[in-house]
Amino acid sequence: MGSGPEERRRAGGEAGGQLGRSRQQRPGMGLPSSRGSPTARSSLQHLLLFLLFVGPFNCFASYSRATELFYSLNEGLPAGVLIGSLARDLQLPTAGGQHPAAPQPPLSFTLASRGLGEQYVQLDNRSGELHTSAVEIDREALCVESSGATIFGEAAGVSSSSSLPSSESCLLLLDVLVLPQEYFRLVKVKIAIQDVNDNAPHFPVPHIQLSVPENAPVNTRLAIEHPAFDPDMGTNGVQIYRLRDNYGVFTLDVEENESGERTPYLIVMGALDRETREEYVTVIVAEDGGTPPLVGSATLTIGISDINDNCPQFSDSQINVTLYGNSSLGTHMATVHAVDMDLGSNAQITYSYSQKVPQPSRDLFDLDESTGAIMLSSKVDGDTPRLHRLIILGNGPGCIPAVITVLVTIIKVMMRPPEVVPRFIANEAEGVVYLKELEPVNTPIAFFTIKDPDEKYKVSCYLDGDGPFRLSPYKPYNNEYLLETTKPLDYETQQLYEISVVAWNSEGFHVNKIIKVQVLDDNDNSPVFSQQLIELSIEENNVPNAFLTKLHATDADSGERGQVSYFLGPDAPSYFALDKTTGVLTVSTQLDREEKEKYRYTVKAVDSGFPPRESIATVTITVLDKNDNSPRFINKDFSFFVPENFPGFGEIGVISVTDADAGQNGWVALSVLNGSDIFVIDTGKGVLRAKVSLDREQQSSYVLWIEAVDGGDPALSSTAKITILLLDINDNPPLVLFPQSNMSYLLVLPSTLPGSPITEVYAVDKDTGMNAVIAYSIIGRRGPRPESFRIDPKTGNITLEESLMQNDYGLYRLLVKVSDHGYPEPLHSTVMVNLFVNDTVSNESYIESLLRREPDISIEEKQPQISIEPTHKKMESTSCMPTLVALSIISLGSIALVTGMSIYICLRKGKKHHRADENLEVQIPLNGRINLHMLEKKPMEISNI
């Protein structure tokens, strides 16, 4: 039991192998060895074919190839324990055996049976090793038989030879086929499942009752009808019974019958006396023989039954009674009482006079044989003896009577006492008057007539005792008195009153007439709740039919009038239930605090009187919060549009999140899961801020994940996606990429035709939209005839407008403004474009010296060109049209000359009209990474093509 799986695996394998070899048959029965000659093998093949053909008709062939192996295995072993090797135990040849040179066909082992036993083993088809499977073997479940019929027979793969698990073998039966045909045989494998001590003794009932008569002699043996049961076998079964406490008078013995069943017997070891002790409670323990032993126990109650071993006994041997001669009939004199310590019929006592009591005494005094009461049954007169000795016997079944003497002394009275004669008005029975508690004040109870039998003395009377009663003379009659109530009676205050009407004469002789008044209960009290406001609380998500409380109301009335039933008020929800009898309040469904946090309704307590009375209490139930709701964002996706260059820690937006829970469970903390180095969120308000100013040109959008975590334990969380889109603002002026320097120049040949492109100004803007739309304009000129060049406002291309003359040679300097269309304030940059009109560059140093001089350029006032579509020529044509018309009318004869002059003048005026009011800014942007044109310091020639 204490070894590990590996130790048990080795132990099971070794034991199985040895046992298998000791019980197997010789493997060569009816089949020659495969290591014979080829001729023998050929003969064997023919023989095998013959046997296969006649096999169904010849049992001898199959029997001659049958082999039986026997293994032993403990129950409860883990998977993989080696049971045995069939190849080794059958002594079959294997590869690498005694003659490795001879070719050996591979052996094959197959389970032929498909019964229950197959699930408990695993057979290696190649090696023939048999191991335990993952299904654990339980011997007690495997080999139990019922009513003489095996539950798992051989057909199922298991065999048992006893009606219950015993020490005899519990066999697991397997059929294994060995192939190939050279070694063919049917192997009958029998695995004996050995019992281990894996079950503790168990009594069928937890409490065992046993009755022993108190007069049982020592060594009395009583069988205990419910012995312990242990499914284990042999010594692992129940071996020992013992008492945990024998009280010094009991012990146990065990008897074993022919079938091996052990029955415990209780043995009386000392004297018993029920009158001293009527019951013994101990624990009976059953212990098996395993190592270590397992035990089971049950409570054993030994009841001592009564026998008639006690007789009645009087506590006194004599009592003395004095009786006045004027006592009335039925006067109670005394009561004798004997005691018998036995029970039931053994303790029944009857009382009788002894035969020694004379008959006159018997006639004068009546003895109740059941109660032992002695009463005056005849009137005492002058002839009655003054002393009576009454010998009374206390009789018990099978006993000598107990004896007591009652000595009665009669005292003679010369005058007769007053007489009190009652006449009851209220209900009366046996001297008890019954009044309802709701009877009004002055309710009459009885008339009393007071008189002197001798008519010699004056008689008076009064009322003695406590209670709301009054005894008054009833006029106009003499010696008539009326007993009546003075206050309402209350059953809940006092149920029984005992009063006396005392009459006495002038000689001082008194007579008492005792009256008992029993107050009858009426339904005059409503049930009263212990609390009028019952405040309860329960956690939400409770289990159905959860207990809330037990209501308690009391009713001071008695009987059915005081029995209280409980009901829910009409305002109670249907899923609350109140037990009518016990007052247990439950809720049948799960409560959700987020759906409803407080419940308030009424409950009623109703008694069983007629008409019934009721009272009402209020129940308030507070549903306590549990953290069963995750934080919830108003939207799963938030989008914010923020202008770039937004100031650091400015409010980008508010992330709205709620949690339906309350208190700490509903407190929500927000955090940024990504981008926490740039963005921060206010946990309390949900305000999202950026730590730094954001630049759209560096990154145009940000995607953040915000996590909301509540304060519950464990905490719940949820996430939301935040998209931040940066809106462009005009914060970048155009960047001139070409020309790269204000000192560069370009050679323009005089032969260049008008309209030919000379060069271009190329700029970019990092902004977007209209903030990145660039317009080019010439805002300053210097040169022999600077109007000869124009720039395209959209493309920045500079073209020659007029043919160059001889006197137009020289250096032209054009100040170009590059402006965007940003709002509200457009930004711009400037660049100097230098053009050298000449046939050649003969003196480069001279040109460079001219470039180094500060240019004297006047800035042209020109409106910025917002529209990109119209061309510069269209605007010029529109401006020159009136002048051309006027000149045409004046000088039709010289149209060509005048037209040329007019165009020149109009161009000058148009350019001045469109100049913007700009400041002169000369910027030389250099960008080594962007080189759209390969530039050299040498002048570039522009061809006319």
mmCIF file with all atom_site columns, C-alpha atoms in Angstrom, residues 584-743:
data_model
loop_
_atom_site.group_PDB
_atom_site.id
_atom_site.type_symbol
_atom_site.label_atom_id
_atom_site.label_alt_id
_atom_site.label_comp_id
_atom_site.label_asym_id
_atom_site.label_entity_id
_atom_site.label_seq_id
_atom_site.pdbx_PDB_ins_code
_atom_site.Cartn_x
_atom_site.Cartn_y
_atom_site.Cartn_z
_atom_site.occupancy
_atom_site.B_iso_or_equiv
_atom_site.pdbx_formal_charge
_atom_site.auth_seq_id
_atom_site.auth_comp_id
_atom_site.auth_asym_id
_atom_site.auth_atom_id
_atom_site.pdbx_PDB_model_num
ATOM 1   C CA . VAL A 1 584 ? -39.689 31.725 7.051   1.00 0.00 ? 584 VAL A CA 1
ATOM 2   C CA . LEU A 1 585 ? -39.272 34.424 4.401   1.00 0.00 ? 585 LEU A CA 1
ATOM 3   C CA . THR A 1 586 ? -37.419 33.439 1.214   1.00 0.00 ? 586 THR A CA 1
ATOM 4   C CA . VAL A 1 587 ? -36.801 34.851 -2.242  1.00 0.00 ? 587 VAL A CA 1
ATOM 5   C CA . SER A 1 588 ? -37.282 32.462 -5.134  1.00 0.00 ? 588 SER A CA 1
ATOM 6   C CA . THR A 1 589 ? -35.202 34.252 -7.752  1.00 0.00 ? 589 THR A CA 1
ATOM 7   C CA . GLN A 1 590 ? -31.903 36.055 -8.075  1.00 0.00 ? 590 GLN A CA 1
ATOM 8   C CA . LEU A 1 591 ? -32.006 39.709 -7.116  1.00 0.00 ? 591 LEU A CA 1
ATOM 9   C CA . ASP A 1 592 ? -30.169 42.313 -9.166  1.00 0.00 ? 592 ASP A CA 1
ATOM 10  C CA . ARG A 1 593 ? -29.187 45.489 -7.324  1.00 0.00 ? 593 ARG A CA 1
ATOM 11  C CA . GLU A 1 594 ? -28.759 47.347 -10.590 1.00 0.00 ? 594 GLU A CA 1
ATOM 12  C CA . GLU A 1 595 ? -32.367 46.546 -11.450 1.00 0.00 ? 595 GLU A CA 1
ATOM 13  C CA . LYS A 1 596 ? -33.773 47.337 -7.997  1.00 0.00 ? 596 LYS A CA 1
ATOM 14  C CA . GLU A 1 597 ? -31.867 48.136 -4.839  1.00 0.00 ? 597 GLU A CA 1
ATOM 15  C CA . LYS A 1 598 ? -34.598 48.345 -2.192  1.00 0.00 ? 598 LYS A CA 1
ATOM 16  C CA . TYR A 1 599 ? -37.806 46.432 -1.590  1.00 0.00 ? 599 TYR A CA 1
ATOM 17  C CA . ARG A 1 600 ? -40.476 47.504 0.853   1.00 0.00 ? 600 ARG A CA 1
ATOM 18  C CA . TYR A 1 601 ? -43.692 45.610 1.459   1.00 0.00 ? 601 TYR A CA 1
ATOM 19  C CA . THR A 1 602 ? -45.955 44.486 4.283   1.00 0.00 ? 602 THR A CA 1
ATOM 20  C CA . VAL A 1 603 ? -46.483 41.137 5.984   1.00 0.00 ? 603 VAL A CA 1
ATOM 21  C CA . LYS A 1 604 ? -49.463 40.035 8.063   1.00 0.00 ? 604 LYS A CA 1
ATOM 22  C CA . ALA A 1 605 ? -49.775 37.852 11.133  1.00 0.00 ? 605 ALA A CA 1
ATOM 23  C CA . VAL A 1 606 ? -53.298 36.404 11.453  1.00 0.00 ? 606 VAL A CA 1
ATOM 24  C CA . ASP A 1 607 ? -54.586 34.320 14.366  1.00 0.00 ? 607 ASP A CA 1
ATOM 25  C CA . SER A 1 608 ? -57.113 31.466 14.124  1.00 0.00 ? 608 SER A CA 1
ATOM 26  C CA . GLY A 1 609 ? -59.842 33.047 16.235  1.00 0.00 ? 609 GLY A CA 1
ATOM 27  C CA . PHE A 1 610 ? -63.325 33.943 15.068  1.00 0.00 ? 610 PHE A CA 1
ATOM 28  C CA . PRO A 1 611 ? -63.385 36.512 13.787  1.00 0.00 ? 611 PRO A CA 1
ATOM 29  C CA . PRO A 1 612 ? -59.634 36.409 13.099  1.00 0.00 ? 612 PRO A CA 1
ATOM 30  C CA . ARG A 1 613 ? -57.438 39.271 14.224  1.00 0.00 ? 613 ARG A CA 1
ATOM 31  C CA . GLU A 1 614 ? -54.312 40.411 12.431  1.00 0.00 ? 614 GLU A CA 1
ATOM 32  C CA . SER A 1 615 ? -51.402 42.787 12.677  1.00 0.00 ? 615 SER A CA 1
ATOM 33  C CA . ILE A 1 616 ? -49.106 44.195 10.007  1.00 0.00 ? 616 ILE A CA 1
ATOM 34  C CA . ALA A 1 617 ? -45.345 44.737 9.903   1.00 0.00 ? 617 ALA A CA 1
ATOM 35  C CA . THR A 1 618 ? -43.172 46.306 7.234   1.00 0.00 ? 618 THR A CA 1
ATOM 36  C CA . VAL A 1 619 ? -40.251 44.478 5.633   1.00 0.00 ? 619 VAL A CA 1
ATOM 37  C CA . THR A 1 620 ? -37.473 46.431 3.959   1.00 0.00 ? 620 THR A CA 1
ATOM 38  C CA . ILE A 1 621 ? -34.829 44.557 2.005   1.00 0.00 ? 621 ILE A CA 1
ATOM 39  C CA . THR A 1 622 ? -31.646 46.208 0.831   1.00 0.00 ? 622 THR A CA 1
ATOM 40  C CA . VAL A 1 623 ? -29.903 44.398 -2.010  1.00 0.00 ? 623 VAL A CA 1
ATOM 41  C CA . LEU A 1 624 ? -26.160 44.662 -1.398  1.00 0.00 ? 624 LEU A CA 1
ATOM 42  C CA . ASP A 1 625 ? -23.938 45.267 -4.340  1.00 0.00 ? 625 ASP A CA 1
ATOM 43  C CA . LYS A 1 626 ? -21.545 42.716 -5.812  1.00 0.00 ? 626 LYS A CA 1
ATOM 44  C CA . ASN A 1 627 ? -19.018 43.539 -8.452  1.00 0.00 ? 627 ASN A CA 1
ATOM 45  C CA . ASP A 1 628 ? -20.939 41.933 -11.311 1.00 0.00 ? 628 ASP A CA 1
ATOM 46  C CA . ASN A 1 629 ? -20.837 44.771 -13.827 1.00 0.00 ? 629 ASN A CA 1
ATOM 47  C CA . SER A 1 630 ? -17.845 45.843 -15.850 1.00 0.00 ? 630 SER A CA 1
ATOM 48  C CA . PRO A 1 631 ? -17.267 49.527 -16.540 1.00 0.00 ? 631 PRO A CA 1
ATOM 49  C CA . ARG A 1 632 ? -19.156 50.552 -19.649 1.00 0.00 ? 632 ARG A CA 1
ATOM 50  C CA . PHE A 1 633 ? -18.047 53.247 -22.063 1.00 0.00 ? 633 PHE A CA 1
ATOM 51  C CA . ILE A 1 634 ? -20.686 55.424 -23.650 1.00 0.00 ? 634 ILE A CA 1
ATOM 52  C CA . ASN A 1 635 ? -19.158 54.490 -27.031 1.00 0.00 ? 635 ASN A CA 1
ATOM 53  C CA . LYS A 1 636 ? -16.812 51.703 -27.931 1.00 0.00 ? 636 LYS A CA 1
ATOM 54  C CA . ASP A 1 637 ? -15.031 54.043 -30.353 1.00 0.00 ? 637 ASP A CA 1
ATOM 55  C CA . PHE A 1 638 ? -14.297 57.677 -29.616 1.00 0.00 ? 638 PHE A CA 1
ATOM 56  C CA . SER A 1 639 ? -13.038 60.126 -32.270 1.00 0.00 ? 639 SER A CA 1
ATOM 57  C CA . PHE A 1 640 ? -11.620 63.550 -31.513 1.00 0.00 ? 640 PHE A CA 1
ATOM 58  C CA . PHE A 1 641 ? -10.526 66.209 -34.020 1.00 0.00 ? 641 PHE A CA 1
ATOM 59  C CA . VAL A 1 642 ? -7.773  68.408 -32.608 1.00 0.00 ? 642 VAL A CA 1
ATOM 60  C CA . PRO A 1 643 ? -5.925  71.218 -34.371 1.00 0.00 ? 643 PRO A CA 1
ATOM 61  C CA . GLU A 1 644 ? -2.227  70.667 -34.511 1.00 0.00 ? 644 GLU A CA 1
ATOM 62  C CA . ASN A 1 645 ? 0.036   72.670 -32.240 1.00 0.00 ? 645 ASN A CA 1
ATOM 63  C CA . PHE A 1 646 ? -2.636  72.230 -29.586 1.00 0.00 ? 646 PHE A CA 1
ATOM 64  C CA . PRO A 1 647 ? -1.071  73.375 -26.311 1.00 0.00 ? 647 PRO A CA 1
ATOM 65  C CA . GLY A 1 648 ? 0.319   70.735 -23.966 1.00 0.00 ? 648 GLY A CA 1
ATOM 66  C CA . PHE A 1 649 ? -2.082  69.406 -21.306 1.00 0.00 ? 649 PHE A CA 1
ATOM 67  C CA . GLY A 1 650 ? -4.965  71.004 -23.134 1.00 0.00 ? 650 GLY A CA 1
ATOM 68  C CA . GLU A 1 651 ? -8.280  69.171 -23.029 1.00 0.00 ? 651 GLU A CA 1
ATOM 69  C CA . ILE A 1 652 ? -8.648  66.958 -26.083 1.00 0.00 ? 652 ILE A CA 1
ATOM 70  C CA . GLY A 1 653 ? -11.949 65.386 -25.064 1.00 0.00 ? 653 GLY A CA 1
ATOM 71  C CA . VAL A 1 654 ? -13.878 63.661 -22.285 1.00 0.00 ? 654 VAL A CA 1
ATOM 72  C CA . ILE A 1 655 ? -14.133 59.848 -22.129 1.00 0.00 ? 655 ILE A CA 1
ATOM 73  C CA . SER A 1 656 ? -17.499 59.018 -20.580 1.00 0.00 ? 656 SER A CA 1
ATOM 74  C CA . VAL A 1 657 ? -17.685 55.708 -18.704 1.00 0.00 ? 657 VAL A CA 1
ATOM 75  C CA . THR A 1 658 ? -20.198 54.338 -16.223 1.00 0.00 ? 658 THR A CA 1
ATOM 76  C CA . ASP A 1 659 ? -20.390 51.360 -13.867 1.00 0.00 ? 659 ASP A CA 1
ATOM 77  C CA . ALA A 1 660 ? -23.774 50.117 -12.731 1.00 0.00 ? 660 ALA A CA 1
ATOM 78  C CA . ASP A 1 661 ? -22.316 48.847 -9.441  1.00 0.00 ? 661 ASP A CA 1
ATOM 79  C CA . ALA A 1 662 ? -22.274 50.960 -6.311  1.00 0.00 ? 662 ALA A CA 1
ATOM 80  C CA . GLY A 1 663 ? -19.670 52.142 -3.838  1.00 0.00 ? 663 GLY A CA 1
ATOM 81  C CA . GLN A 1 664 ? -16.172 50.864 -4.322  1.00 0.00 ? 664 GLN A CA 1
ATOM 82  C CA . ASN A 1 665 ? -17.417 48.429 -6.979  1.00 0.00 ? 665 ASN A CA 1
ATOM 83  C CA . GLY A 1 666 ? -18.667 51.344 -9.072  1.00 0.00 ? 666 GLY A CA 1
ATOM 84  C CA . TRP A 1 667 ? -15.531 53.472 -8.766  1.00 0.00 ? 667 TRP A CA 1
ATOM 85  C CA . VAL A 1 668 ? -13.772 53.540 -12.137 1.00 0.00 ? 668 VAL A CA 1
ATOM 86  C CA . ALA A 1 669 ? -10.116 54.312 -12.851 1.00 0.00 ? 669 ALA A CA 1
ATOM 87  C CA . LEU A 1 670 ? -9.072  55.151 -16.414 1.00 0.00 ? 670 LEU A CA 1
ATOM 88  C CA . SER A 1 671 ? -5.633  54.581 -17.858 1.00 0.00 ? 671 SER A CA 1
ATOM 89  C CA . VAL A 1 672 ? -3.978  54.755 -21.254 1.00 0.00 ? 672 VAL A CA 1
ATOM 90  C CA . LEU A 1 673 ? -2.761  51.332 -22.359 1.00 0.00 ? 673 LEU A CA 1
ATOM 91  C CA . ASN A 1 674 ? -0.605  52.630 -25.220 1.00 0.00 ? 674 ASN A CA 1
ATOM 92  C CA . GLY A 1 675 ? 0.909   56.014 -25.907 1.00 0.00 ? 675 GLY A CA 1
ATOM 93  C CA . SER A 1 676 ? 1.149   56.827 -22.225 1.00 0.00 ? 676 SER A CA 1
ATOM 94  C CA . ASP A 1 677 ? 4.354   58.799 -22.882 1.00 0.00 ? 677 ASP A CA 1
ATOM 95  C CA . ILE A 1 678 ? 2.369   61.323 -24.930 1.00 0.00 ? 678 ILE A CA 1
ATOM 96  C CA . PHE A 1 679 ? -1.173  61.190 -23.577 1.00 0.00 ? 679 PHE A CA 1
ATOM 97  C CA . VAL A 1 680 ? -2.561  61.219 -20.074 1.00 0.00 ? 680 VAL A CA 1
ATOM 98  C CA . ILE A 1 681 ? -6.117  60.839 -18.827 1.00 0.00 ? 681 ILE A CA 1
ATOM 99  C CA . ASP A 1 682 ? -7.737  62.307 -15.734 1.00 0.00 ? 682 ASP A CA 1
ATOM 100 C CA . THR A 1 683 ? -8.964  59.296 -13.758 1.00 0.00 ? 683 THR A CA 1
ATOM 101 C CA . GLY A 1 684 ? -11.786 61.140 -12.042 1.00 0.00 ? 684 GLY A CA 1
ATOM 102 C CA . LYS A 1 685 ? -13.167 63.300 -14.855 1.00 0.00 ? 685 LYS A CA 1
ATOM 103 C CA . GLY A 1 686 ? -12.112 61.227 -17.868 1.00 0.00 ? 686 GLY A CA 1
ATOM 104 C CA . VAL A 1 687 ? -10.445 64.215 -19.538 1.00 0.00 ? 687 VAL A CA 1
ATOM 105 C CA . LEU A 1 688 ? -7.904  63.160 -22.166 1.00 0.00 ? 688 LEU A CA 1
ATOM 106 C CA . ARG A 1 689 ? -4.879  65.444 -22.526 1.00 0.00 ? 689 ARG A CA 1
ATOM 107 C CA . ALA A 1 690 ? -1.638  65.468 -24.481 1.00 0.00 ? 690 ALA A CA 1
ATOM 108 C CA . LYS A 1 691 ? 1.538   66.101 -22.519 1.00 0.00 ? 691 LYS A CA 1
ATOM 109 C CA . VAL A 1 692 ? 3.176   67.883 -25.461 1.00 0.00 ? 692 VAL A CA 1
ATOM 110 C CA . SER A 1 693 ? 2.057   69.944 -28.411 1.00 0.00 ? 693 SER A CA 1
ATOM 111 C CA . LEU A 1 694 ? 1.136   67.752 -31.381 1.00 0.00 ? 694 LEU A CA 1
ATOM 112 C CA . ASP A 1 695 ? 2.485   68.330 -34.878 1.00 0.00 ? 695 ASP A CA 1
ATOM 113 C CA . ARG A 1 696 ? 0.409   66.997 -37.729 1.00 0.00 ? 696 ARG A CA 1
ATOM 114 C CA . GLU A 1 697 ? 3.405   66.984 -40.034 1.00 0.00 ? 697 GLU A CA 1
ATOM 115 C CA . GLN A 1 698 ? 5.138   64.468 -37.722 1.00 0.00 ? 698 GLN A CA 1
ATOM 116 C CA . GLN A 1 699 ? 2.056   62.295 -37.161 1.00 0.00 ? 699 GLN A CA 1
ATOM 117 C CA . SER A 1 700 ? -1.403  62.974 -38.475 1.00 0.00 ? 700 SER A CA 1
ATOM 118 C CA . SER A 1 701 ? -3.422  60.645 -36.206 1.00 0.00 ? 701 SER A CA 1
ATOM 119 C CA . TYR A 1 702 ? -3.161  58.612 -33.017 1.00 0.00 ? 702 TYR A CA 1
ATOM 120 C CA . VAL A 1 703 ? -5.028  55.463 -31.969 1.00 0.00 ? 703 VAL A CA 1
ATOM 121 C CA . LEU A 1 704 ? -5.203  54.910 -28.215 1.00 0.00 ? 704 LEU A CA 1
ATOM 122 C CA . TRP A 1 705 ? -6.706  52.164 -26.099 1.00 0.00 ? 705 TRP A CA 1
ATOM 123 C CA . ILE A 1 706 ? -8.226  53.334 -22.834 1.00 0.00 ? 706 ILE A CA 1
ATOM 124 C CA . GLU A 1 707 ? -8.849  50.813 -20.057 1.00 0.00 ? 707 GLU A CA 1
ATOM 125 C CA . ALA A 1 708 ? -11.472 51.330 -17.375 1.00 0.00 ? 708 ALA A CA 1
ATOM 126 C CA . VAL A 1 709 ? -10.980 49.280 -14.178 1.00 0.00 ? 709 VAL A CA 1
ATOM 127 C CA . ASP A 1 710 ? -13.481 49.317 -11.326 1.00 0.00 ? 710 ASP A CA 1
ATOM 128 C CA . GLY A 1 711 ? -12.678 49.079 -7.624  1.00 0.00 ? 711 GLY A CA 1
ATOM 129 C CA . GLY A 1 712 ? -14.197 45.647 -7.003  1.00 0.00 ? 712 GLY A CA 1
ATOM 130 C CA . ASP A 1 713 ? -12.397 42.552 -5.788  1.00 0.00 ? 713 ASP A CA 1
ATOM 131 C CA . PRO A 1 714 ? -11.694 40.980 -8.165  1.00 0.00 ? 714 PRO A CA 1
ATOM 132 C CA . ALA A 1 715 ? -11.708 44.028 -10.385 1.00 0.00 ? 715 ALA A CA 1
ATOM 133 C CA . LEU A 1 716 ? -13.563 44.088 -13.726 1.00 0.00 ? 716 LEU A CA 1
ATOM 134 C CA . SER A 1 717 ? -12.430 46.095 -16.722 1.00 0.00 ? 717 SER A CA 1
ATOM 135 C CA . SER A 1 718 ? -13.282 47.104 -20.264 1.00 0.00 ? 718 SER A CA 1
ATOM 136 C CA . THR A 1 719 ? -11.503 48.959 -23.038 1.00 0.00 ? 719 THR A CA 1
ATOM 137 C CA . ALA A 1 720 ? -12.391 51.530 -25.642 1.00 0.00 ? 720 ALA A CA 1
ATOM 138 C CA . LYS A 1 721 ? -10.686 52.706 -28.792 1.00 0.00 ? 721 LYS A CA 1
ATOM 139 C CA . ILE A 1 722 ? -9.788  56.383 -29.061 1.00 0.00 ? 722 ILE A CA 1
ATOM 140 C CA . THR A 1 723 ? -8.902  57.929 -32.454 1.00 0.00 ? 723 THR A CA 1
ATOM 141 C CA . ILE A 1 724 ? -7.313  61.386 -32.426 1.00 0.00 ? 724 ILE A CA 1
ATOM 142 C CA . LEU A 1 725 ? -7.167  63.148 -35.802 1.00 0.00 ? 725 LEU A CA 1
ATOM 143 C CA . LEU A 1 726 ? -4.970  66.248 -36.067 1.00 0.00 ? 726 LEU A CA 1
ATOM 144 C CA . LEU A 1 727 ? -6.395  69.097 -38.116 1.00 0.00 ? 727 LEU A CA 1
ATOM 145 C CA . ASP A 1 728 ? -3.878  70.965 -40.190 1.00 0.00 ? 728 ASP A CA 1
ATOM 146 C CA . ILE A 1 729 ? -3.157  74.635 -39.522 1.00 0.00 ? 729 ILE A CA 1
ATOM 147 C CA . ASN A 1 730 ? -1.021  76.826 -41.675 1.00 0.00 ? 730 ASN A CA 1
ATOM 148 C CA . ASP A 1 731 ? 2.157   76.630 -39.628 1.00 0.00 ? 731 ASP A CA 1
ATOM 149 C CA . ASN A 1 732 ? 4.657   75.851 -42.383 1.00 0.00 ? 732 ASN A CA 1
ATOM 150 C CA . PRO A 1 733 ? 5.716   78.380 -45.065 1.00 0.00 ? 733 PRO A CA 1
ATOM 151 C CA . PRO A 1 734 ? 6.534   76.978 -48.483 1.00 0.00 ? 734 PRO A CA 1
ATOM 152 C CA . LEU A 1 735 ? 10.014  75.508 -48.699 1.00 0.00 ? 735 LEU A CA 1
ATOM 153 C CA . VAL A 1 736 ? 11.924  76.468 -51.871 1.00 0.00 ? 736 VAL A CA 1
ATOM 154 C CA . LEU A 1 737 ? 13.858  73.550 -53.206 1.00 0.00 ? 737 LEU A CA 1
ATOM 155 C CA . PHE A 1 738 ? 15.049  75.171 -56.471 1.00 0.00 ? 738 PHE A CA 1
ATOM 156 C CA . PRO A 1 739 ? 16.979  77.321 -56.974 1.00 0.00 ? 739 PRO A CA 1
ATOM 157 C CA . GLN A 1 740 ? 18.995  76.241 -54.001 1.00 0.00 ? 740 GLN A CA 1
ATOM 158 C CA . SER A 1 741 ? 20.834  79.555 -53.584 1.00 0.00 ? 741 SER A CA 1
ATOM 159 C CA . ASN A 1 742 ? 20.274  83.257 -54.148 1.00 0.00 ? 742 ASN A CA 1
ATOM 160 C CA . MET A 1 743 ? 23.784  83.359 -55.619 1.00 0.00 ? 743 MET A CA 1
#
